[in-house]
């Protein structure tokens, strides 16, 4: 019924075949365009994968040494894939429940909380503090703290008599700004050596990731992302607005909190794994909306994931193998994503 309402198709049975169908696109041309774009993105993803594994590999293809080097590079590709899935699914779902395509999950203070944890460790324990926030236990702890932070925020501001989405967003902005100010204050008190060591951790980079974290990152990303993907019909209804969703029998507040908690898990995994990437999710989501050209999350999610992998994986490949500056991936993406964000604002929110 929800999908029928999305295209304004009558819900009554019509015995006459008048050519009307329930589709994600108003015409067959839109479906063909989606298939073409999906194929192109998939081809680019495969090309990036093969190129990363084989480019500048000093050993002959197919030899034992070649595959050993390829396996080492494959770890970075897995990290790129996990981050792309987490950021793309989280941002698209967040846009849906907030009914706003400008703000991103980063606005809720996830990255500011990450910066406070990293900065606080160096501020209290010096350079040795960096090692104190590394390791599987510390990784799980950071994810748990971020998810608990979001759960308390959502539960407090969206439950009860005066639950309001706009108040939640404003409070998230204020908390994120406060945590950012606290991080800046502590950074100003660090020595130059401590500040240099800390800066490397505060820039989103595939190089920051530890492969041992993947054993926990992948199951969390698959579980949270899978639940969002399987609930695409609920997201389609939530996209219609609170009043319509309630009239269709959906508990809007409960479903919104569930989606936001899943988003928080994905964002916590991504941020704890590679560091802050403020505008990456926005850039991917904006491209996905235009490429998919549909509001059906069943089709938006695959395009968003592929776009995220192509953007992040392609940037990593070019900067690593051509410009030899793999550590600058996060900076370049932030510049491009920030520019896209400004262009989007100037266009008054039109996609």
mmCIF file of C-alpha atoms in Angstrom:
data_model
loop_
_atom_site.group_PDB
_atom_site.id
_atom_site.type_symbol
_atom_site.label_atom_id
_atom_site.label_comp_id
_atom_site.label_asym_id
_atom_site.label_seq_id
_atom_site.Cartn_x
_atom_site.Cartn_y
_atom_site.Cartn_z
ATOM 1 C CA UNK A 1 0.000 0.000 0.000
ATOM 2 C CA UNK A 2 2.839 2.354 0.859
ATOM 3 C CA UNK A 3 4.463 1.864 -2.525
ATOM 4 C CA UNK A 4 1.119 2.376 -4.244
ATOM 5 C CA UNK A 5 0.650 5.711 -2.467
ATOM 6 C CA UNK A 6 4.114 6.819 -3.535
ATOM 7 C CA UNK A 7 2.968 6.794 -7.149
ATOM 8 C CA UNK A 8 -0.678 7.704 -6.463
ATOM 9 C CA UNK A 9 -1.990 4.399 -7.800
ATOM 10 C CA UNK A 10 -5.510 3.416 -6.719
ATOM 11 C CA UNK A 11 -5.626 0.652 -4.119
ATOM 12 C CA UNK A 12 -8.896 -0.796 -5.406
ATOM 13 C CA UNK A 13 -8.859 -3.801 -7.697
ATOM 14 C CA UNK A 14 -9.321 -2.998 -11.370
ATOM 15 C CA UNK A 15 -10.177 -5.926 -13.619
ATOM 16 C CA UNK A 16 -9.469 -3.945 -16.780
ATOM 17 C CA UNK A 17 -5.866 -3.793 -17.871
ATOM 18 C CA UNK A 18 -5.424 -0.028 -18.377
ATOM 19 C CA UNK A 19 -1.626 -0.160 -18.408
ATOM 20 C CA UNK A 20 -1.129 1.306 -14.920
ATOM 21 C CA UNK A 21 1.504 -0.321 -12.716
ATOM 22 C CA UNK A 22 3.278 0.379 -9.444
ATOM 23 C CA UNK A 23 6.872 1.307 -10.224
ATOM 24 C CA UNK A 24 9.662 3.360 -8.695
ATOM 25 C CA UNK A 25 9.796 5.475 -11.858
ATOM 26 C CA UNK A 26 6.980 7.125 -13.785
ATOM 27 C CA UNK A 27 8.125 5.590 -17.085
ATOM 28 C CA UNK A 28 10.133 2.714 -18.481
ATOM 29 C CA UNK A 29 12.778 5.218 -19.569
ATOM 30 C CA UNK A 30 13.602 5.930 -15.934
ATOM 31 C CA UNK A 31 14.082 2.232 -15.184
ATOM 32 C CA UNK A 32 16.383 1.802 -18.184
ATOM 33 C CA UNK A 33 18.385 4.851 -17.134
ATOM 34 C CA UNK A 34 18.783 3.403 -13.631
ATOM 35 C CA UNK A 35 19.978 0.072 -15.025
ATOM 36 C CA UNK A 36 22.531 1.835 -17.212
ATOM 37 C CA UNK A 37 23.862 3.967 -14.358
ATOM 38 C CA UNK A 38 23.998 0.971 -12.004
ATOM 39 C CA UNK A 39 25.977 -0.984 -14.616
ATOM 40 C CA UNK A 40 28.415 1.894 -15.141
ATOM 41 C CA UNK A 41 28.996 2.330 -11.400
ATOM 42 C CA UNK A 42 29.461 -1.417 -10.964
ATOM 43 C CA UNK A 43 31.978 -1.430 -13.808
ATOM 44 C CA UNK A 44 33.876 1.472 -12.239
ATOM 45 C CA UNK A 45 33.901 -0.318 -8.880
ATOM 46 C CA UNK A 46 35.329 -3.454 -10.487
ATOM 47 C CA UNK A 47 37.927 -1.404 -12.380
ATOM 48 C CA UNK A 48 38.998 0.375 -9.178
ATOM 49 C CA UNK A 49 39.255 -2.956 -7.367
ATOM 50 C CA UNK A 50 41.357 -4.579 -10.089
ATOM 51 C CA UNK A 51 43.488 -1.465 -10.496
ATOM 52 C CA UNK A 52 44.204 -1.210 -6.768
ATOM 53 C CA UNK A 53 45.228 -4.867 -6.587
ATOM 54 C CA UNK A 54 47.323 -4.976 -9.775
ATOM 55 C CA UNK A 55 48.606 -1.441 -10.424
ATOM 56 C CA UNK A 56 52.347 -1.109 -9.872
ATOM 57 C CA UNK A 57 52.520 -4.632 -8.442
ATOM 58 C CA UNK A 58 56.177 -5.579 -9.042
ATOM 59 C CA UNK A 59 55.557 -9.323 -9.341
ATOM 60 C CA UNK A 60 54.046 -11.177 -12.340
ATOM 61 C CA UNK A 61 50.293 -11.656 -12.322
ATOM 62 C CA UNK A 62 49.227 -15.009 -10.888
ATOM 63 C CA UNK A 63 52.392 -15.716 -8.915
ATOM 64 C CA UNK A 64 52.394 -16.344 -5.175
ATOM 65 C CA UNK A 65 54.153 -13.059 -4.509
ATOM 66 C CA UNK A 66 51.611 -11.151 -6.597
ATOM 67 C CA UNK A 67 48.716 -12.502 -4.548
ATOM 68 C CA UNK A 68 50.498 -11.756 -1.288
ATOM 69 C CA UNK A 69 50.832 -8.105 -2.244
ATOM 70 C CA UNK A 70 47.264 -8.110 -3.583
ATOM 71 C CA UNK A 71 45.983 -9.485 -0.262
ATOM 72 C CA UNK A 72 47.666 -6.637 1.600
ATOM 73 C CA UNK A 73 46.023 -4.109 -0.714
ATOM 74 C CA UNK A 74 42.682 -5.914 -0.468
ATOM 75 C CA UNK A 75 42.525 -4.985 3.213
ATOM 76 C CA UNK A 76 42.388 -1.294 2.293
ATOM 77 C CA UNK A 77 39.656 -2.030 -0.248
ATOM 78 C CA UNK A 78 37.588 -3.751 2.439
ATOM 79 C CA UNK A 79 38.030 -0.719 4.683
ATOM 80 C CA UNK A 80 36.915 1.554 1.828
ATOM 81 C CA UNK A 81 33.870 -0.655 1.236
ATOM 82 C CA UNK A 82 32.865 -0.662 4.926
ATOM 83 C CA UNK A 83 33.184 3.126 5.187
ATOM 84 C CA UNK A 84 31.297 3.675 1.908
ATOM 85 C CA UNK A 85 28.399 1.466 3.028
ATOM 86 C CA UNK A 86 28.233 3.010 6.499
ATOM 87 C CA UNK A 87 28.351 6.623 5.324
ATOM 88 C CA UNK A 88 25.990 6.210 2.366
ATOM 89 C CA UNK A 89 23.271 4.221 4.123
ATOM 90 C CA UNK A 90 23.472 6.360 7.264
ATOM 91 C CA UNK A 91 23.203 9.662 5.388
ATOM 92 C CA UNK A 92 20.338 8.605 3.106
ATOM 93 C CA UNK A 93 18.354 7.171 6.041
ATOM 94 C CA UNK A 94 19.072 10.274 8.139
ATOM 95 C CA UNK A 95 17.833 12.532 5.349
ATOM 96 C CA UNK A 96 14.657 10.479 5.142
ATOM 97 C CA UNK A 97 13.645 10.589 8.809
ATOM 98 C CA UNK A 98 14.564 14.280 9.180
ATOM 99 C CA UNK A 99 12.939 15.250 5.861
ATOM 100 C CA UNK A 100 15.965 17.417 5.128
ATOM 101 C CA UNK A 101 18.643 16.723 2.507
ATOM 102 C CA UNK A 102 21.071 19.372 3.722
ATOM 103 C CA UNK A 103 21.983 18.161 7.192
ATOM 104 C CA UNK A 104 24.041 15.008 7.751
ATOM 105 C CA UNK A 105 24.488 12.610 10.692
ATOM 106 C CA UNK A 106 27.766 14.395 11.488
ATOM 107 C CA UNK A 107 25.690 17.324 12.698
ATOM 108 C CA UNK A 108 24.668 15.268 15.747
ATOM 109 C CA UNK A 109 28.154 15.432 17.239
ATOM 110 C CA UNK A 110 29.614 12.007 16.353
ATOM 111 C CA UNK A 111 32.804 13.444 14.926
ATOM 112 C CA UNK A 112 33.091 16.054 17.679
ATOM 113 C CA UNK A 113 32.840 13.276 20.245
ATOM 114 C CA UNK A 114 35.559 11.345 18.397
ATOM 115 C CA UNK A 115 37.794 14.426 18.441
ATOM 116 C CA UNK A 116 37.229 14.900 22.173
ATOM 117 C CA UNK A 117 38.194 11.280 22.878
ATOM 118 C CA UNK A 118 41.360 11.470 20.769
ATOM 119 C CA UNK A 119 42.344 14.938 21.985
ATOM 120 C CA UNK A 120 41.579 14.113 25.602
ATOM 121 C CA UNK A 121 43.856 11.068 25.493
ATOM 122 C CA UNK A 122 46.791 13.133 24.208
ATOM 123 C CA UNK A 123 45.991 16.023 26.557
ATOM 124 C CA UNK A 124 46.007 13.782 29.645
ATOM 125 C CA UNK A 125 48.728 11.280 28.777
ATOM 126 C CA UNK A 126 50.860 12.969 26.116
ATOM 127 C CA UNK A 127 51.958 11.246 22.916
ATOM 128 C CA UNK A 128 51.518 7.884 24.649
ATOM 129 C CA UNK A 129 47.801 8.666 24.858
ATOM 130 C CA UNK A 130 47.425 7.843 21.143
ATOM 131 C CA UNK A 131 48.323 4.219 21.842
ATOM 132 C CA UNK A 132 45.845 4.158 24.731
ATOM 133 C CA UNK A 133 42.913 4.771 22.356
ATOM 134 C CA UNK A 134 44.087 2.125 19.886
ATOM 135 C CA UNK A 135 43.254 -1.555 20.054
ATOM 136 C CA UNK A 136 40.145 -3.693 19.733
ATOM 137 C CA UNK A 137 38.915 -2.920 23.228
ATOM 138 C CA UNK A 138 39.327 0.807 22.739
ATOM 139 C CA UNK A 139 37.652 0.616 19.315
ATOM 140 C CA UNK A 140 34.619 -1.147 20.759
ATOM 141 C CA UNK A 141 34.595 1.367 23.604
ATOM 142 C CA UNK A 142 34.531 4.330 21.223
ATOM 143 C CA UNK A 143 31.692 2.810 19.214
ATOM 144 C CA UNK A 144 29.764 2.055 22.404
ATOM 145 C CA UNK A 145 30.217 5.601 23.734
ATOM 146 C CA UNK A 146 28.998 7.145 20.459
ATOM 147 C CA UNK A 147 25.965 4.862 20.224
ATOM 148 C CA UNK A 148 25.102 5.442 23.891
ATOM 149 C CA UNK A 149 25.433 9.186 23.363
ATOM 150 C CA UNK A 150 23.016 9.100 20.430
ATOM 151 C CA UNK A 151 20.609 6.723 22.201
ATOM 152 C CA UNK A 152 20.345 9.068 25.168
ATOM 153 C CA UNK A 153 19.921 12.067 22.887
ATOM 154 C CA UNK A 154 17.222 10.465 20.743
ATOM 155 C CA UNK A 155 15.452 8.851 23.656
ATOM 156 C CA UNK A 156 15.331 12.103 25.589
ATOM 157 C CA UNK A 157 14.369 14.446 22.771
ATOM 158 C CA UNK A 158 12.062 12.249 20.691
ATOM 159 C CA UNK A 159 10.233 10.437 23.475
ATOM 160 C CA UNK A 160 7.689 11.891 25.778
ATOM 161 C CA UNK A 161 5.056 14.500 25.315
ATOM 162 C CA UNK A 162 7.182 17.201 23.729
ATOM 163 C CA UNK A 163 9.268 15.090 21.351
ATOM 164 C CA UNK A 164 10.355 17.209 18.414
ATOM 165 C CA UNK A 165 12.749 16.503 15.536
ATOM 166 C CA UNK A 166 13.796 20.123 15.093
ATOM 167 C CA UNK A 167 14.662 20.501 18.768
ATOM 168 C CA UNK A 168 16.718 17.312 18.558
ATOM 169 C CA UNK A 169 18.688 18.675 15.600
ATOM 170 C CA UNK A 170 19.292 22.017 17.320
ATOM 171 C CA UNK A 171 20.450 20.317 20.509
ATOM 172 C CA UNK A 172 22.735 18.079 18.446
ATOM 173 C CA UNK A 173 24.290 21.133 16.786
ATOM 174 C CA UNK A 174 24.845 22.832 20.154
ATOM 175 C CA UNK A 175 26.383 19.699 21.695
ATOM 176 C CA UNK A 176 28.596 19.165 18.655
ATOM 177 C CA UNK A 177 29.743 22.791 18.798
ATOM 178 C CA UNK A 178 30.457 22.529 22.513
ATOM 179 C CA UNK A 179 32.486 19.327 22.091
ATOM 180 C CA UNK A 180 34.369 20.931 19.205
ATOM 181 C CA UNK A 181 35.201 23.967 21.345
ATOM 182 C CA UNK A 182 36.437 21.685 24.133
ATOM 183 C CA UNK A 183 38.687 19.844 21.682
ATOM 184 C CA UNK A 184 40.099 23.132 20.375
ATOM 185 C CA UNK A 185 40.815 24.340 23.909
ATOM 186 C CA UNK A 186 42.757 21.175 24.774
ATOM 187 C CA UNK A 187 44.645 21.272 21.457
ATOM 188 C CA UNK A 188 45.904 24.788 22.187
ATOM 189 C CA UNK A 189 47.513 23.503 25.374
ATOM 190 C CA UNK A 190 49.433 20.710 23.635
ATOM 191 C CA UNK A 191 53.085 20.834 22.703
ATOM 192 C CA UNK A 192 53.951 21.035 18.972
ATOM 193 C CA UNK A 193 54.985 17.373 18.951
ATOM 194 C CA UNK A 194 51.772 16.228 20.621
ATOM 195 C CA UNK A 195 49.705 18.394 18.274
ATOM 196 C CA UNK A 196 51.401 16.929 15.178
ATOM 197 C CA UNK A 197 50.755 13.374 16.366
ATOM 198 C CA UNK A 198 47.133 14.203 17.166
ATOM 199 C CA UNK A 199 46.474 15.922 13.838
ATOM 200 C CA UNK A 200 47.212 12.719 11.948
ATOM 201 C CA UNK A 201 44.413 11.014 13.897
ATOM 202 C CA UNK A 202 41.868 13.775 13.377
ATOM 203 C CA UNK A 203 41.987 13.685 9.568
ATOM 204 C CA UNK A 204 39.824 11.017 7.987
ATOM 205 C CA UNK A 205 42.113 8.578 6.190
ATOM 206 C CA UNK A 206 42.137 4.936 5.186
ATOM 207 C CA UNK A 207 45.662 4.845 6.589
ATOM 208 C CA UNK A 208 44.254 5.476 10.081
ATOM 209 C CA UNK A 209 42.341 2.196 10.044
ATOM 210 C CA UNK A 210 43.603 -0.915 11.777
ATOM 211 C CA UNK A 211 42.793 -4.172 9.970
ATOM 212 C CA UNK A 212 42.160 -5.894 13.318
ATOM 213 C CA UNK A 213 39.079 -3.688 13.745
ATOM 214 C CA UNK A 214 37.394 -5.244 10.707
ATOM 215 C CA UNK A 215 36.395 -8.328 12.674
ATOM 216 C CA UNK A 216 33.992 -6.111 14.632
ATOM 217 C CA UNK A 217 33.331 -3.379 12.065
ATOM 218 C CA UNK A 218 32.032 -5.678 9.335
ATOM 219 C CA UNK A 219 29.408 -7.498 11.479
ATOM 220 C CA UNK A 220 28.170 -4.187 12.937
ATOM 221 C CA UNK A 221 27.979 -2.565 9.491
ATOM 222 C CA UNK A 222 26.234 -5.588 7.969
ATOM 223 C CA UNK A 223 23.731 -5.846 10.825
ATOM 224 C CA UNK A 224 22.816 -2.143 10.978
ATOM 225 C CA UNK A 225 22.959 -1.618 7.213
ATOM 226 C CA UNK A 226 21.014 -4.810 6.562
ATOM 227 C CA UNK A 227 18.212 -3.755 8.903
ATOM 228 C CA UNK A 228 17.954 -0.391 7.161
ATOM 229 C CA UNK A 229 17.942 -2.056 3.756
ATOM 230 C CA UNK A 230 15.300 -4.619 4.734
ATOM 231 C CA UNK A 231 13.172 -1.811 6.145
ATOM 232 C CA UNK A 232 13.120 0.159 2.905
ATOM 233 C CA UNK A 233 9.303 0.087 2.814
ATOM 234 C CA UNK A 234 9.118 1.707 6.251
ATOM 235 C CA UNK A 235 11.589 4.357 5.083
ATOM 236 C CA UNK A 236 9.455 4.985 1.997
ATOM 237 C CA UNK A 237 6.488 5.665 4.262
ATOM 238 C CA UNK A 238 8.504 7.814 6.688
ATOM 239 C CA UNK A 239 9.613 9.912 3.717
ATOM 240 C CA UNK A 240 5.970 10.906 3.180
ATOM 241 C CA UNK A 241 5.934 12.800 6.483
ATOM 242 C CA UNK A 242 4.687 12.194 9.997
ATOM 243 C CA UNK A 243 0.968 12.743 9.324
ATOM 244 C CA UNK A 244 0.832 10.402 6.329
ATOM 245 C CA UNK A 245 2.904 7.745 8.101
ATOM 246 C CA UNK A 246 0.632 7.803 11.158
ATOM 247 C CA UNK A 247 -2.460 7.569 8.961
ATOM 248 C CA UNK A 248 -0.963 4.495 7.313
ATOM 249 C CA UNK A 249 -0.600 2.831 10.714
ATOM 250 C CA UNK A 250 3.126 3.406 11.265
ATOM 251 C CA UNK A 251 4.353 4.358 14.730
ATOM 252 C CA UNK A 252 6.335 7.316 13.449
ATOM 253 C CA UNK A 253 8.211 8.129 16.658
ATOM 254 C CA UNK A 254 9.288 4.572 17.358
ATOM 255 C CA UNK A 255 10.353 3.910 13.775
ATOM 256 C CA UNK A 256 12.256 7.198 13.687
ATOM 257 C CA UNK A 257 14.180 6.333 16.858
ATOM 258 C CA UNK A 258 15.005 2.859 15.502
ATOM 259 C CA UNK A 259 16.329 4.316 12.241
ATOM 260 C CA UNK A 260 18.376 6.956 14.072
ATOM 261 C CA UNK A 261 19.918 4.313 16.342
ATOM 262 C CA UNK A 262 20.921 2.234 13.306
ATOM 263 C CA UNK A 263 22.349 5.383 11.736
ATOM 264 C CA UNK A 264 24.341 6.047 14.903
ATOM 265 C CA UNK A 265 25.839 2.538 14.778
ATOM 266 C CA UNK A 266 26.942 3.018 11.159
ATOM 267 C CA UNK A 267 28.390 6.469 11.832
ATOM 268 C CA UNK A 268 30.169 5.291 14.977
ATOM 269 C CA UNK A 269 31.773 2.387 13.091
ATOM 270 C CA UNK A 270 32.905 4.615 10.207
ATOM 271 C CA UNK A 271 34.261 7.405 12.411
ATOM 272 C CA UNK A 272 36.047 5.054 14.808
ATOM 273 C CA UNK A 273 37.547 3.145 11.870
ATOM 274 C CA UNK A 274 38.992 5.923 9.670
ATOM 275 C CA UNK A 275 38.284 9.180 11.483
ATOM 276 C CA UNK A 276 35.994 12.121 10.658
ATOM 277 C CA UNK A 277 34.663 12.585 7.117
ATOM 278 C CA UNK A 278 32.141 15.363 7.541
ATOM 279 C CA UNK A 279 31.026 15.907 3.947
ATOM 280 C CA UNK A 280 31.639 12.473 2.438
ATOM 281 C CA UNK A 281 28.173 11.166 3.264
ATOM 282 C CA UNK A 282 26.518 14.323 1.955
ATOM 283 C CA UNK A 283 28.449 14.161 -1.317
ATOM 284 C CA UNK A 284 27.549 10.504 -1.867
ATOM 285 C CA UNK A 285 23.878 10.967 -0.969
ATOM 286 C CA UNK A 286 23.508 14.011 -3.215
ATOM 287 C CA UNK A 287 24.983 12.118 -6.161
ATOM 288 C CA UNK A 288 22.867 9.040 -5.400
ATOM 289 C CA UNK A 289 19.603 11.005 -5.436
ATOM 290 C CA UNK A 290 20.388 12.456 -8.842
ATOM 291 C CA UNK A 291 21.669 9.203 -10.340
ATOM 292 C CA UNK A 292 18.867 6.970 -9.000
ATOM 293 C CA UNK A 293 16.144 9.537 -9.804
ATOM 294 C CA UNK A 294 13.645 7.796 -7.509
ATOM 295 C CA UNK A 295 12.423 8.034 -3.924
ATOM 296 C CA UNK A 296 12.288 4.264 -3.455
ATOM 297 C CA UNK A 297 15.023 3.326 -0.972
ATOM 298 C CA UNK A 298 15.214 -0.162 -2.457
ATOM 299 C CA UNK A 299 16.930 1.433 -5.460
ATOM 300 C CA UNK A 300 18.563 4.470 -3.831
ATOM 301 C CA UNK A 301 20.607 2.376 -1.369
ATOM 302 C CA UNK A 302 22.503 0.317 -4.016
ATOM 303 C CA UNK A 303 23.366 3.426 -6.033
ATOM 304 C CA UNK A 304 24.509 5.219 -2.860
ATOM 305 C CA UNK A 305 26.770 2.332 -1.807
ATOM 306 C CA UNK A 306 28.321 1.994 -5.263
ATOM 307 C CA UNK A 307 28.786 5.759 -5.536
ATOM 308 C CA UNK A 308 30.458 5.845 -2.127
ATOM 309 C CA UNK A 309 32.856 3.065 -3.097
ATOM 310 C CA UNK A 310 33.682 4.672 -6.452
ATOM 311 C CA UNK A 311 34.281 8.113 -4.890
ATOM 312 C CA UNK A 312 36.344 6.929 -1.920
ATOM 313 C CA UNK A 313 38.060 4.034 -3.693
ATOM 314 C CA UNK A 314 38.793 6.100 -6.766
ATOM 315 C CA UNK A 315 40.227 8.938 -4.678
ATOM 316 C CA UNK A 316 42.383 6.484 -2.734
ATOM 317 C CA UNK A 317 43.672 4.853 -5.941
ATOM 318 C CA UNK A 318 44.537 8.145 -7.668
ATOM 319 C CA UNK A 319 46.198 9.756 -4.651
ATOM 320 C CA UNK A 320 48.103 6.616 -3.654
ATOM 321 C CA UNK A 321 49.358 5.342 -6.999
ATOM 322 C CA UNK A 322 49.602 8.538 -9.042
ATOM 323 C CA UNK A 323 50.276 11.397 -6.613
ATOM 324 C CA UNK A 324 51.703 9.209 -3.809
ATOM 325 C CA UNK A 325 49.658 11.046 -1.183
ATOM 326 C CA UNK A 326 47.251 8.433 0.164
ATOM 327 C CA UNK A 327 47.020 10.244 3.491
ATOM 328 C CA UNK A 328 45.334 13.202 1.791
ATOM 329 C CA UNK A 329 42.224 11.273 0.717
ATOM 330 C CA UNK A 330 40.120 12.646 3.561
ATOM 331 C CA UNK A 331 41.262 16.213 2.899
ATOM 332 C CA UNK A 332 40.435 16.054 -0.823
ATOM 333 C CA UNK A 333 37.023 14.523 -0.175
ATOM 334 C CA UNK A 334 36.263 17.173 2.442
ATOM 335 C CA UNK A 335 37.185 19.926 -0.024
ATOM 336 C CA UNK A 336 35.047 18.432 -2.815
ATOM 337 C CA UNK A 337 32.208 17.550 -0.458
ATOM 338 C CA UNK A 338 32.280 20.961 1.199
ATOM 339 C CA UNK A 339 32.173 22.667 -2.177
ATOM 340 C CA UNK A 340 29.213 20.508 -3.204
ATOM 341 C CA UNK A 341 27.514 21.410 0.075
ATOM 342 C CA UNK A 342 27.954 25.151 -0.591
ATOM 343 C CA UNK A 343 26.655 24.767 -4.149
ATOM 344 C CA UNK A 344 23.658 22.887 -2.777
ATOM 345 C CA UNK A 345 22.939 25.664 -0.269
ATOM 346 C CA UNK A 346 23.256 28.343 -2.952
ATOM 347 C CA UNK A 347 20.737 26.446 -5.066
ATOM 348 C CA UNK A 348 18.333 26.760 -2.088
ATOM 349 C CA UNK A 349 18.154 23.066 -1.350
ATOM 350 C CA UNK A 350 17.129 21.925 -4.827
ATOM 351 C CA UNK A 351 18.562 18.585 -5.996
#
